[in-house]
Coordinates of C-alpha atoms in Angstrom, one line a residue:
M1 CA 54.5 -44.7 40.9
A2 CA 50.9 -45.5 40.3
G3 CA 49.4 -44.4 37.0
L4 CA 45.9 -43.6 36.0
K5 CA 44.3 -45.9 33.5
A6 CA 41.3 -44.7 31.4
M7 CA 38.2 -46.9 31.8
F8 CA 37.1 -45.9 28.3
N9 CA 38.4 -45.8 24.8
L10 CA 38.4 -43.3 22.0
N11 CA 35.4 -45.0 20.3
Q12 CA 33.3 -44.6 23.5
V13 CA 34.2 -40.9 23.7
R14 CA 33.2 -40.5 20.0
D15 CA 29.9 -42.3 20.6
Y16 CA 29.2 -40.2 23.7
M17 CA 29.9 -36.9 21.8
S18 CA 27.8 -38.1 18.8
D19 CA 24.9 -38.9 21.1
Q20 CA 25.1 -35.5 22.8
I21 CA 25.3 -33.7 19.4
E22 CA 22.2 -35.6 18.2
Q23 CA 20.3 -34.7 21.4
I24 CA 21.1 -31.0 21.0
E25 CA 20.2 -31.1 17.3
D26 CA 16.8 -32.8 18.1
K27 CA 16.0 -30.3 20.8
S28 CA 17.0 -27.4 18.5
I29 CA 14.7 -28.8 15.8
E30 CA 11.9 -29.0 18.4
A31 CA 12.5 -25.4 19.4
L32 CA 12.4 -24.3 15.7
R33 CA 9.2 -26.3 15.1
Y34 CA 7.6 -24.6 18.1
Q35 CA 8.6 -21.2 16.7
G36 CA 7.3 -22.2 13.3
E37 CA 3.9 -23.2 14.7
E38 CA 3.7 -20.0 16.8
F39 CA 4.5 -18.0 13.6
I40 CA 1.7 -19.7 11.7
N41 CA -0.9 -19.4 14.5
K42 CA -0.1 -15.7 15.1
A43 CA -0.1 -14.8 11.4
R44 CA -3.4 -16.6 10.7
N45 CA -5.2 -15.5 13.8
S46 CA -4.1 -11.9 14.2
G47 CA -3.7 -10.5 10.7
N48 CA -5.6 -7.2 10.7
Y49 CA -6.7 -7.4 7.0
T50 CA -9.6 -8.9 5.1
D51 CA -8.7 -12.1 3.3
R52 CA -11.4 -12.3 0.8
T53 CA -10.3 -15.6 -0.9
G54 CA -8.6 -17.2 2.1
N55 CA -5.5 -17.7 0.0
L56 CA -3.3 -15.1 1.8
R57 CA -3.7 -16.8 5.2
A58 CA -3.5 -20.2 3.6
S59 CA -0.1 -19.2 2.1
V60 CA 1.5 -18.8 5.5
G61 CA 3.8 -21.7 6.3
Y62 CA 7.3 -22.7 7.4
V63 CA 10.0 -25.2 6.6
I64 CA 13.0 -26.4 8.7
L65 CA 16.1 -27.2 6.8
K66 CA 19.2 -29.1 7.9
D67 CA 22.2 -28.5 5.7
G68 CA 19.8 -27.4 2.9
Q69 CA 17.6 -30.5 3.1
E70 CA 14.0 -30.2 4.4
I71 CA 13.4 -32.1 7.6
D72 CA 10.0 -30.6 8.6
S73 CA 7.4 -28.2 7.3
S74 CA 3.9 -27.0 7.9
F75 CA 1.6 -25.8 5.1
T76 CA -1.9 -26.5 6.5
G77 CA -3.8 -23.5 5.1
G78 CA -6.4 -25.7 3.4
K79 CA -6.6 -23.5 0.2
S80 CA -4.5 -25.3 -2.4
Q81 CA -3.6 -22.1 -4.2
G82 CA -2.3 -20.5 -1.0
V83 CA -0.4 -23.7 0.1
K84 CA 1.1 -23.9 -3.4
A85 CA 2.3 -20.3 -3.3
A86 CA 3.9 -20.9 0.2
K87 CA 5.8 -23.9 -1.1
K88 CA 6.9 -21.9 -4.2
A89 CA 8.1 -19.0 -2.0
I90 CA 10.1 -21.4 0.2
D91 CA 11.7 -23.0 -2.9
E92 CA 12.8 -19.6 -4.1
V93 CA 14.9 -19.0 -0.9
R94 CA 15.9 -22.4 0.3
G95 CA 19.1 -22.4 -1.8
L96 CA 20.4 -19.5 0.2
F97 CA 20.9 -21.7 3.2
G98 CA 23.4 -24.6 2.7
K99 CA 24.7 -25.3 6.3
G100 CA 23.1 -25.7 9.7
L101 CA 19.6 -25.6 10.9
V102 CA 17.3 -23.0 9.4
L103 CA 13.7 -22.0 10.0
I104 CA 12.0 -20.2 7.0
G105 CA 8.6 -18.7 7.4
V106 CA 6.6 -17.2 4.5
A107 CA 3.4 -15.7 3.3
G108 CA 3.6 -17.0 -0.2
M109 CA 0.9 -15.1 -2.1
N110 CA 2.6 -12.6 -4.5
Y111 CA 0.5 -9.7 -3.0
A112 CA 1.5 -10.3 0.6
A113 CA 4.1 -7.6 0.6
A114 CA 1.6 -5.1 -1.0
V115 CA -0.8 -5.8 1.8
E116 CA 1.9 -5.3 4.4
S117 CA 3.0 -2.0 2.6
K118 CA -0.5 -0.6 3.2
G119 CA 0.0 -1.0 7.0
F120 CA -1.6 -4.4 7.5
D121 CA 0.2 -7.1 9.4
V122 CA 0.4 -10.3 7.3
I123 CA 3.5 -11.9 8.9
T124 CA 5.8 -9.1 10.2
G125 CA 4.3 -9.1 13.7
S126 CA 4.3 -12.9 13.8
A127 CA 7.9 -13.5 12.9
P128 CA 9.8 -15.0 15.8
N129 CA 12.0 -12.6 17.7
S130 CA 15.6 -13.7 17.8
N131 CA 15.5 -13.5 21.6
D132 CA 12.6 -15.9 21.7
I133 CA 14.7 -18.5 19.7
K134 CA 17.8 -17.8 21.8
D135 CA 15.7 -18.3 25.0
L136 CA 14.4 -21.6 23.7
L137 CA 17.8 -22.8 22.6
G138 CA 19.3 -21.7 25.9
A139 CA 16.7 -23.7 27.8
I140 CA 17.9 -27.0 26.2
K141 CA 18.8 -29.4 28.9
L142 CA 20.5 -32.8 28.2

């Protein structure tokens, strides 16, 4: 009786799986980065409020974490006080996410919520819709 013989070994299977996981992770990070940049652009360009100092718009930023470690971020507001506030806001919540890939977007100025509570859109309308992220992740092709 003729038998089948594998033309590969267990290490090759592990390497292949590892490569596939790495590609999926890279594409997922790319999708999160895209959503983060969209978040920043929408928040800075379409906020329906007067930003007298420029700090509120400058405090809009995002970070991507992998297993709690920062792997990418964008804080390009220009105003150092706003950027500093965004980074502080991120630091306050980053510990809540220990596993997996996470996108955190913030408006870091301490009065951002007060501006939102008066009916102005600081970041709420700019936050990525979960369906947008699902669509991007679903479109990942290897």
